[in-house]
Structures are given as structure tokens and as C-alpha cells.
Amino acid sequence: MTDAIDRLKTALTDRYAIERELGSGGMATVYLAEDVKHHRKVAVKVLRPELAAALGADRFHREIEIAANLHHPHILPLYDSGDADGFLYYVMPYIEGQSLREKLAHEGELPIPEAVRILRDVVDALSEAHDHGVVHRDIKPDNVLLTKHHAVVTDFGVAKAVSEATGAQKLTTEGVALGTPAYMSPEQAAADSHIDHRADIYAVGVVAYELLTGRTPFLGTTPQMILSAHMTDTPEPVSKYRESVPPPLEQLVMRCLEKKAADRWQSAEDLLPHLEALVTPSGGITPTGTMPVDRVAKGRWMTAGAAVAVVALVVALWQPWASEDVAAEGASWAWTILAEVEGSAPEDTRSLVGSLLAGDIDASGSLLTLPQDQILRGLASAMKPDTTSLTQSVARELAERGGIGTVFAPELDLVGGTYALTVRVLHAAGDSVLATERVSAANDDALIPASREVVETLIPILTVWMGGEVRRPRANPPVTSSLAAFRKHQEAQRANALGRYHEAIALFREALAIDPDFAAAWVRMGGAYSNARFRDSAEYAWREALERPERLTEDQRLNLEARLAGDWVARFQRSERQYRETGIASNAYAAALADGMGRYEDAVAIWEQMAEQSPFGTSDFVKWNLASILLCLGRVEEAEAVARRLEGTPRELPVNAKIALRKGNWGEAERLAVDVARDPAMSVRFRSDAIWVLASARAAQGRIHEAVSALHEMIRTNQRPGRELIHRRAHLNLLILTIVGGLTAEAWDLERLQADTTEEARVLSGLWAAELGDTAFARSYLEELPVPEFGEFAPSTHQEATVAALHARVAGRRLDWEEAVRLLAPVTGDRTPRGQLAHTQLLNWVVAEAYEELGHLDSAVKLYSGIADGYRFVFDEVNGFGLTYSFAHREAALLYGQLGQDAEAIEHWRAFLDAFTDPDPEFEWMMEEARVELDRLRRGR
């Protein structure tokens, strides 16, 4: 053994300094080493000699190369691989922590929430690998590393390489734990030559079983006994060994363990949403409307003139917005809490009935159910874990704490094939029952009208008790006649809320296949298409909804008609009237005020009121939005004060990175952005935004190549379905940096962009073509993208603004600068675009260049100065502040110098030099130019 280590050290001496052995497994020995070139700790895995001999270097490198292309926060990356003196090895980061195997050895079965989080991370990694055609084949606790409470999967590609080279059955009989008998799928145990990704799903089931019970499903004294059990024996239910495992989790695990691959979850992507739902339990309801927030003491109404709403996580297309003066006229609302539906009916059915009741209560015009984010904050205030069931007693306790007058306590029983739905309304401050209603339903579908009947009976009773006028609930058209369609709709809503737009669209389609007249599903499928930036498909879905007016409220119908007509003003005015009638303000209205109407201060007022008024403290989402809009306005100190209230939350680091960037603390912004981008606990959106901030900070300092590389990374890591929007955003920012930095345009990954059929992608492809000098190709897009006509109000969508940018850029390539100015002047400078995600930097820079070419230096310098100072950014654009910062200061300094305005020129040269401190060699001349000009101006020319 010593000779082997010495040989290995000698063979790798130029690249890796072997320090000590970390462990040995069935296929490899692991060594801790120092990466000599990069000065970092790594883990060098060396295949066992008999495996290396059977495998051969060529086959090993082919398989390991496939795995090397996997990039995901829950997949341990592959740094290097090679063949040194007969040793086949591969190199990975050294993770300080423990393996899941070590954790199980010390602790046995794990707490259920921790087990589910680990499984979620593993399945997320498998989803990425399977999307790239990589099957792991050896998922087991030994190959799962734990770091900072998250799981990282290692050794992708190795098991496949070994099995195809030598044959799994032969290796197993020789005692090599290929596939590891305890975790092998039946098809692996049978040495089936056609193994696909579903073998990994089975292994996930085995690992889950072990995490929850402390043992694997099948035990035996020999590998052959265990393999036989996998093929023939039915595993005992998880609950036999641990009664506290929730039924949905047990069902999930047992489905993974089905003998036939066709009976399991068919993909990791299918399995992942179910695990994510278990990580953050719903508490029984997920309202989709807006929420009033004034506390209601002792069951009294709150008046809408004093109330504003906290945003719901999912904002419906027809959701009401606030009024122009941030006040409403005469409407009144009250909170209520809807407890989990109890009873003998199946849990899934009870959960759906809870959602039906929540929707009917929220549509009543009198009460709104407390949303999930507030429930969780209430549980925290009561020192209860977030997994606590919202039983009637817990709901009543939270209502008392939050000053909420009532609790709805539903029960659903199934007796002889007939459902009995009973709903009691409890007085939160006492033990009394205010009202009770009981109805029956002959089948699943009958539960839909039964829910409505209960609510319509109870609301007038509660209105009288709470001191309001006697009135019937607000008219609300039937949602659907099919509970099965409603079930798919709810699944789609959850996927949409998680940003899984493609999955949501597929589930909405399934709902509509059951009930083609399900208008709400058509509307929300249009919203999912819109989120994914498939505008044509979104409009088609919304038109289908309008074909079913009997299933839409008047507000829904009018909002859809205005949206399809592109009538931004009508939509906004309608939302104002709606607010005056209902008294509900929303995050959507605040965003519309900021980006639709340019009323940034009014938007801040809305968010500040939201932040102050809610039963259990404002949501992190509202704090995030408030901090973001303050940064857009340049009110950095106020944004910092809001950010301090996000301490300890997932949004803390991302918002601090944006603040550092906006303050010009480039190094701090870069450091924080790297931390966010490398944190597997962060969402895909936060990690992508962090790469954007990273590129921005580097560009401001002059490290343009590193900025470009970061944007390339942002493009490359967001090429999977569902991430098209991030992919396009990265392309846009690379395009902006190319234009402002005067870089040579490169056709980087344009094939995928051109395969994207959305209008935004077509515009970006045209802009890239213009930068590459192919104006004919760029102009080919213009026939299908007519020039928007901008009137009093700026565009309602960012597509319109960028379409104008494409026309203007092509005009500029033809040296028709007057046309470029005519196209973009209405939406630049003080008239900065109003549509969400409007690209202010791109538009202002393009028209500034046109003014400069025309000799209108005053107009050009005003735009460059505005870009440098940070024109009214739309939320996310703050992330790109540094992309144009230094270059805009330089352009402004040069033009002020030409205009003879020396004081302004000096100010911009100083700002440029303060930021542009570490430029790439080819940009160093800009620093010298700045010093020379600054010195000349200080000496009075």
C-alpha cells in the first residue's frame, strides 16, 4: 500500500500534492491533496487497480467527460481527471463536512424535515443530470455529502463507466459494491442491459426509506440475498417502523420503490415538486388573492380607508390594485383564519376542499383568509415549528395573537360513499361557536357547489355579528364542475409559484383536458405563458378564457380585454376603480405605480404601508420589493434600513449585494455576489441575479473579460427548460456590455437564442445580428415587429421598448441617426420606459449615441450622465448598474469637456477613475486618457 501511495505521489507531483488518505470504498480510494496550481484543497479519487485495468483509460475519460459537463449547486463539480502511471483518477472539490453515511451512522433516522430537505437536494441534482442524459447508477448515502445543511451528490458517471466496461453482475460477485446491493433497482439486480434514469428514482426511494427509518427496505447476510429481495419482495410500509411519517411522504417513498420502472415516478422532475411541497407545507390553504392587513380587534371590521394589503405569493391577473392617492372609499374587510380540514375523508380531498373554501371566502367581498406567509410568521411568534399542523386549536391561538376575530373550522367525512361537509365558525377570543353549516355531497364533483353553499350561508351571519351591513356575498361564477380538474389546477398554481412555468403549463393543459370550460385555468395558463415570455400563447389562452364569459367575473373579463387590446391606461384605471370599491391594495399596484406610471414615490408609500400593517409582521417579499424600489430611486440609506430587517433570511445576501453595487462598493458587491452564486440553498433566480451583479461589479472596475465570462456562465447555466427568461436576460446584458464597452461582438450561443420563438428572443437575435454587422439578417426581423407608437403613456411591456431599440439600432447601422432618435426619444431620459423589466440602460445608450452622431451634445451628455447616476431603474436593472457605470462617466466627461463645462467634466473623470481601478490591459489607455484630461482641466486647460 505504501508503495502505491508513493507511486501516486510521484506521478501527480507536478499537479497535486497528496497529503493523506480520506477513505476507501468499493470503487476508489480518496486522498486529500493540494492543487499546486490553484492553491486549493481537493479530493483525488483513484480507481481500484482491477477496475482501472478492466475499464481502460479511453473509456474512463469518455464517461467522466460527460459528468464533467454537469453544473448544478447540488452536484459536486469535476475539476480534473487523468491517467498517471497506471492510476485512473478524477479530482473534485474537498468538502468540509460529512457524508450522509457518516451522519446516519451517528444519528440513525433523521428528523423528517431534515430528511425531506436532503432528498429534495438529491432529486434536484438528479433532475439536472437526467436532463443531460446522465444516469448516476449508484445513489447511496456514501455519495451524498453534507455542507451547510445542504446535500451535494458526487461520483456522477463513474458507475456507468465501470458497469459498461466490466459487467455489473461479475463485479458484484467479486465483492465490488457497484450499484451497491442495498440500493440497487430490480433491473440492476437482474443485470438488465437497459438501465435508465428510473433506476436512480428507485435508489432515492431506498435512501429515503433509510433516512426515515434508520434501515434499508431489504436486509440480508449476502449481496445475493439482498439483490433477490429487490427483485421479488415487497418492502414493508415506512410507517411500520416510524408512525410519525406523514402519509403523503410515505406514499412518495413507496412509489419510488415500485418493482416495475413504469410504476415509479417517471422522472426526477416529476418527483421534485412533491418534495418541495413537503419542505414548505401549505398549512392547508394557499390563497391567490390579495390580503388586507389592518388588525381586527374582537371581530370588528377594518375600514378600507385605513387598510392596505400584503401581497400574496401568486398574484392573479385580475387582482385589484390600490388607488391613486393610496386610499379607498368605504369598503370594509376582515381577516379570518381557515384551519386545516379535518375528518375521515382522504387527505388529498380534504386539502382540495380547503382550497375551495379559501377561494369562496376570499371572493365573498367580506372576509379574506390569512395567507400562508402570515401563518408561518404567526407560528414563529408562537414559538412553534413551521411544520405545525394548523388544527382548530392552533388556528384559534394564532387568531388571538394576531387580533383576528374568527376561525373557520371545517370537517369533511366520507360515510357510505357520501361526503358530509361541516364548517363551524369559532370566536377566536372565546370558546363560542358563532355559526355552523352542514351540507352533503354525493361525489367528488359535488364538493365544489357544496363549498360555495356553505360560505354563502355563513357570510351574512358573520356580517351581522361583526357589525356590518346585511348583504349577500359578492357574486362569483363557478370555477369548474370537476374536482379532478381543480386538483390539476392547484398543482399547476404551485408549479407556477415556484417558477416552474413549463410544468405549470402542462398541468393547466391537463386540467383543461378534463374541463375545457375552466376559464380560470385558461387565464392562469396565459399567465404562466406570459411569465415564460411566450406572448402569442398567452394571448391565445386569454382569448379562450373570454370565450367563456359565464365563468368570469366582470373584473376578470374587463382586465383580460384591456390586456389583449394592449390598453395599459384602461387596465390601470380599471384597477383604481376596483380599489375604491374593494379597499384592497397590492404589490401588483405598487409595481404598476412605479413601472407603469412612473409614480415611484407613491409606490414607496404603498410598500411602506404594507411593511407596517400585517398581523404577524410584513413578509420578506414586501421588504425585498421596498428595498429594491428605494435602490431604483437612489435612496440607498433607506434601502439599507429595510435590508437590515431581512437579516437571517435567504434574501439578506442578495439584497446586500445589490446595495453594495448601487453604492459603488465594487469589491464588496463582488464578494457578496460570489457567496450567493455558490450557495446551493439560494434559488435559481437569486444565483442568476448574483452572477449579473458579479459581472456588473467587474465591468465597473475595468475587468471586462471577467465580466463577459460571468455573463457567459449565466447563459450557459440557464439553458434548461423553464429558464428561458434568465437565459434571455443574460444575453441582453452581454449585448449591453458589448455595445457600451465597444467590444467586438461574438456570436456566442446564439443558436439556442434563435431557437427561442418568443418575441423578446427574436428582438435580441436581431440586435445581436446588428452588432455582428449583419444588418440584412437584423432587418429580416423588422417585418414581423412593427414600430410601437408611443403616446402619452410609455409602453406597458418591455418587448415594445426593445422592439423600438432594434429598429433604432438598425437605423443607426444605416447612419440614419434622425430615425434612431425619433424612435427612442419618447421613451428615454426623463421619459424612461414604464414597462416591467424595461431595458433603460440599452435604450438610453442607443439614443445617446445617436444624439452624439447628430451633434446634439447637450442631449447626449444628459443621457450619459443619467445612465452613470442610475436613471430610474426597474427592479432588476439595479443588478446591471455597473455594466454601464464607468463607460457612461467617461462618455459624459468627454462631452462636457467638448462643451467647455469643465467642472462637470472633472466630476465625471473623477468618478471614472474611482471605479475603473483594475482594467484589462487593452483598456488601460482609458485610465491614462482620464488622468491626462483631468490634469489638463485642473490646470485650466
Coordinates of C-alpha atoms in Angstrom, one line a residue, residues 34-316:
E34 CA -3.3 20.4 -2.5
D35 CA -4.0 21.7 -6.0
V36 CA -0.5 23.0 -6.7
K37 CA -1.6 25.4 -9.5
H38 CA -4.7 26.9 -7.8
H39 CA -3.7 26.5 -4.2
R40 CA -6.9 24.8 -3.0
K41 CA -7.8 21.7 -1.2
V42 CA -9.1 18.9 -3.5
A43 CA -10.2 15.3 -3.2
V44 CA -8.4 13.0 -5.6
K45 CA -10.3 9.7 -6.2
V46 CA -8.2 6.9 -7.6
L47 CA -10.0 3.9 -9.1
R48 CA -9.1 0.4 -7.7
P49 CA -6.4 -1.2 -9.8
E50 CA -8.7 -4.1 -11.0
L51 CA -11.4 -1.6 -12.1
A52 CA -8.8 0.6 -13.9
A53 CA -7.5 -2.4 -15.7
A54 CA -10.9 -3.6 -16.8
L55 CA -12.1 -0.1 -17.8
G56 CA -9.2 1.3 -19.7
A57 CA -8.2 5.0 -19.9
D58 CA -10.1 5.9 -23.1
R59 CA -13.4 4.6 -21.9
F60 CA -12.9 6.2 -18.4
H61 CA -12.2 9.6 -19.9
R62 CA -15.2 9.4 -22.3
E63 CA -17.6 8.8 -19.4
I64 CA -16.0 11.1 -17.0
E65 CA -16.1 13.9 -19.6
I66 CA -19.9 13.6 -19.7
A67 CA -20.1 14.1 -16.0
A68 CA -17.7 17.0 -16.1
N69 CA -20.3 19.0 -18.1
L70 CA -22.8 18.9 -15.2
H71 CA -23.0 22.2 -13.4
H72 CA -25.5 22.4 -10.6
P73 CA -25.4 23.6 -6.9
H74 CA -26.2 20.1 -5.7
I75 CA -23.8 18.3 -7.9
L76 CA -20.1 18.2 -6.8
P77 CA -18.2 19.5 -9.8
L78 CA -15.4 17.6 -11.5
Y79 CA -12.2 19.6 -11.7
D80 CA -9.9 17.2 -13.5
S81 CA -9.2 13.6 -14.4
G82 CA -6.4 11.7 -15.9
D83 CA -4.1 8.6 -16.1
A84 CA -0.9 8.8 -14.2
D85 CA 1.5 5.8 -14.1
G86 CA -1.4 3.4 -14.5
F87 CA -3.7 5.2 -12.0
L88 CA -7.0 6.4 -13.3
Y89 CA -8.1 9.3 -11.1
Y90 CA -10.5 12.2 -11.0
V91 CA -10.4 15.3 -8.9
M92 CA -13.2 17.1 -7.1
P93 CA -13.5 19.9 -4.5
Y94 CA -12.7 18.9 -1.0
I95 CA -15.9 19.4 1.0
E96 CA -15.5 20.1 4.7
G97 CA -18.4 18.3 6.4
Q98 CA -19.6 14.8 6.5
S99 CA -21.2 12.3 4.2
L100 CA -24.8 11.3 4.6
R101 CA -23.5 7.8 5.5
E102 CA -21.5 9.3 8.4
K103 CA -24.5 11.3 9.6
L104 CA -26.7 8.2 9.5
A105 CA -24.0 6.2 11.4
H106 CA -24.0 8.7 14.2
E107 CA -27.7 9.6 14.3
G108 CA -29.8 6.8 12.8
E109 CA -33.1 8.0 11.5
L110 CA -33.2 11.7 10.8
P111 CA -35.9 14.4 11.7
I112 CA -38.5 14.3 9.0
P113 CA -38.0 18.0 7.8
E114 CA -34.2 17.4 7.5
A115 CA -34.7 14.2 5.7
V116 CA -37.1 15.8 3.2
R117 CA -34.7 18.7 2.6
I118 CA -31.8 16.3 1.9
L119 CA -34.0 14.3 -0.5
R120 CA -35.1 17.5 -2.3
D121 CA -31.5 18.4 -2.9
V122 CA -30.5 15.0 -4.2
V123 CA -33.5 14.8 -6.5
D124 CA -32.8 18.3 -7.8
A125 CA -29.3 17.2 -8.7
L126 CA -30.7 14.1 -10.5
S127 CA -33.1 16.3 -12.4
E128 CA -30.2 18.3 -13.8
A129 CA -28.2 15.1 -14.6
H130 CA -31.1 13.3 -16.2
D131 CA -31.8 16.4 -18.4
H132 CA -28.3 15.9 -19.8
G133 CA -28.7 12.1 -20.3
V134 CA -26.5 11.2 -17.3
V135 CA -27.7 8.4 -15.0
H136 CA -25.9 8.1 -11.7
R137 CA -26.5 4.3 -11.1
D138 CA -25.0 4.4 -7.6
I139 CA -27.1 6.8 -5.5
K140 CA -26.4 6.0 -1.8
P141 CA -25.6 7.9 1.4
D142 CA -21.9 7.4 0.8
N143 CA -22.2 9.5 -2.4
V144 CA -24.1 12.3 -0.8
L145 CA -22.0 15.0 1.0
L146 CA -23.5 17.4 3.5
T147 CA -22.3 21.0 3.7
K148 CA -24.1 23.9 5.5
H149 CA -27.3 21.9 5.8
H150 CA -27.5 21.1 2.1
A151 CA -26.7 17.9 0.2
V152 CA -24.3 17.6 -2.8
V153 CA -24.2 14.4 -4.9
T154 CA -20.9 13.1 -6.1
D155 CA -19.4 10.5 -8.5
F156 CA -21.7 11.0 -11.5
G157 CA -20.6 9.0 -14.5
V158 CA -18.2 6.6 -12.6
A159 CA -20.7 3.7 -12.0
K160 CA -21.8 3.8 -15.7
A161 CA -18.2 3.7 -16.9
V162 CA -17.4 0.7 -14.7
S163 CA -20.5 -1.3 -15.4
E164 CA -20.4 -0.9 -19.1
A165 CA -16.7 -1.9 -19.2
T166 CA -16.9 -5.0 -16.9
G167 CA -20.5 -6.1 -16.3
A168 CA -22.3 -5.4 -13.1
Q169 CA -23.1 -9.0 -12.2
K170 CA -19.5 -10.1 -12.4
L171 CA -18.3 -7.2 -10.2
T172 CA -21.0 -7.8 -7.7
T173 CA -20.0 -11.4 -7.3
E174 CA -16.4 -10.4 -6.8
G175 CA -17.4 -8.2 -3.9
V176 CA -17.2 -4.8 -5.6
A177 CA -20.1 -2.7 -4.5
L178 CA -21.0 -1.5 -8.0
G179 CA -24.5 0.0 -7.7
T180 CA -24.3 -1.2 -4.0
P181 CA -26.7 -4.1 -3.5
A182 CA -28.7 -2.4 -0.8
Y183 CA -29.6 0.5 -3.1
M184 CA -29.9 -1.3 -6.5
S185 CA -33.0 -1.2 -8.5
P186 CA -34.6 -4.5 -9.5
E187 CA -33.5 -4.0 -13.1
Q188 CA -29.9 -3.5 -11.9
A189 CA -30.1 -6.6 -9.7
A190 CA -31.3 -8.6 -12.7
A191 CA -28.3 -7.3 -14.7
D192 CA -30.6 -5.8 -17.2
S193 CA -28.6 -4.2 -20.0
H194 CA -31.2 -1.4 -20.4
I195 CA -30.8 0.7 -17.4
D196 CA -32.3 4.2 -17.5
H197 CA -32.8 7.2 -15.1
R198 CA -35.6 5.4 -13.2
A199 CA -33.0 3.2 -11.5
D200 CA -31.9 6.4 -9.8
I201 CA -35.5 7.1 -8.7
Y202 CA -35.6 3.6 -7.0
A203 CA -32.3 4.4 -5.2
V204 CA -33.8 7.6 -4.0
G205 CA -36.6 5.6 -2.5
V206 CA -34.1 3.3 -0.7
V207 CA -32.2 6.3 0.7
A208 CA -35.4 8.0 1.8
Y209 CA -36.5 4.8 3.5
E210 CA -33.2 4.7 5.4
L211 CA -33.3 8.4 6.3
L212 CA -36.8 7.9 7.8
T213 CA -36.5 4.5 9.5
G214 CA -32.8 4.1 10.1
R215 CA -32.7 0.9 7.9
T216 CA -32.9 0.0 4.2
P217 CA -36.0 -1.8 2.9
F218 CA -34.3 -5.2 2.5
L219 CA -31.7 -6.8 4.7
G220 CA -29.7 -9.9 4.2
T221 CA -26.5 -11.7 5.1
T222 CA -25.2 -11.8 1.5
P223 CA -25.3 -9.5 -1.5
Q224 CA -27.2 -12.2 -3.4
M225 CA -30.0 -12.3 -0.8
I226 CA -30.4 -8.5 -0.9
L227 CA -30.5 -8.5 -4.7
S228 CA -33.1 -11.2 -4.7
A229 CA -35.3 -9.2 -2.3
H230 CA -35.1 -6.2 -4.6
M231 CA -36.5 -8.3 -7.4
T232 CA -39.2 -10.3 -5.6
D233 CA -40.1 -8.9 -2.1
T234 CA -42.5 -6.1 -1.3
P235 CA -41.0 -3.6 1.2
E236 CA -42.7 -3.0 4.5
P237 CA -44.5 0.4 4.7
V238 CA -42.4 3.1 6.1
S239 CA -45.0 3.8 8.8
K240 CA -44.4 0.2 10.3
Y241 CA -41.0 1.5 11.6
R242 CA -42.0 5.1 12.2
E243 CA -45.6 6.0 12.7
S244 CA -44.9 9.8 12.6
V245 CA -44.1 9.8 8.9
P246 CA -46.8 11.8 7.1
P247 CA -48.9 9.7 4.7
P248 CA -48.0 11.8 1.6
L249 CA -44.3 11.3 2.3
E250 CA -44.8 7.6 2.8
Q251 CA -46.7 7.3 -0.4
L252 CA -44.0 9.2 -2.2
V253 CA -41.3 6.9 -0.9
M254 CA -43.2 3.7 -1.7
R255 CA -43.9 4.8 -5.2
C256 CA -40.1 5.3 -5.7
L257 CA -39.7 1.6 -4.6
E258 CA -42.1 0.1 -7.2
K259 CA -40.6 -3.0 -8.8
K260 CA -41.5 -2.0 -12.3
A261 CA -39.9 1.1 -13.5
A262 CA -43.1 2.2 -15.3
D263 CA -44.9 2.3 -11.9
R264 CA -42.4 4.7 -10.3
W265 CA -42.1 8.4 -10.6
Q266 CA -41.2 8.7 -14.2
S267 CA -38.6 11.5 -13.7
A268 CA -36.8 13.4 -11.1
E269 CA -38.6 16.5 -12.5
D270 CA -41.9 14.8 -11.7
L271 CA -40.8 13.9 -8.1
L272 CA -39.2 17.3 -7.2
P273 CA -42.4 19.4 -6.8
H274 CA -43.8 16.9 -4.4
L275 CA -40.7 17.1 -2.2
E276 CA -40.6 20.9 -2.4
A277 CA -44.2 20.9 -1.3
L278 CA -43.3 18.8 1.7
V279 CA -40.3 21.1 2.5
T280 CA -42.7 24.0 2.9
P281 CA -46.0 22.6 4.0
S282 CA -49.0 24.6 2.8
G283 CA -50.9 24.7 6.0
G284 CA -53.9 23.6 4.1
I285 CA -54.6 26.7 2.0
T286 CA -52.8 28.9 -0.5
P287 CA -55.0 31.9 -1.3
T288 CA -54.5 33.5 -4.7
G289 CA -56.0 36.9 -4.0
T290 CA -54.7 40.0 -2.2
M291 CA -54.9 40.5 1.5
P292 CA -56.0 43.4 3.7
V293 CA -53.8 43.9 6.7
D294 CA -55.2 46.1 9.5
R295 CA -55.7 44.0 12.6
V296 CA -59.3 43.4 13.6
A297 CA -59.8 43.6 17.3
K298 CA -62.6 41.5 18.8
G299 CA -64.1 40.6 15.5
R300 CA -64.8 44.1 14.2
W301 CA -64.4 45.3 10.7
M302 CA -61.4 47.2 9.5
T303 CA -62.1 50.1 7.2
A304 CA -60.6 50.2 3.8
G305 CA -59.6 53.8 4.1
A306 CA -57.0 52.8 6.7
A307 CA -56.2 49.3 5.3
V308 CA -53.7 48.2 2.7
A309 CA -52.8 44.7 1.6
V310 CA -49.8 42.5 1.9
V311 CA -49.0 40.8 -1.4
A312 CA -49.9 37.1 -2.0
L313 CA -47.2 35.0 -3.5
V314 CA -49.3 34.3 -6.6
V315 CA -50.9 37.5 -8.0
A316 CA -53.9 36.7 -10.2

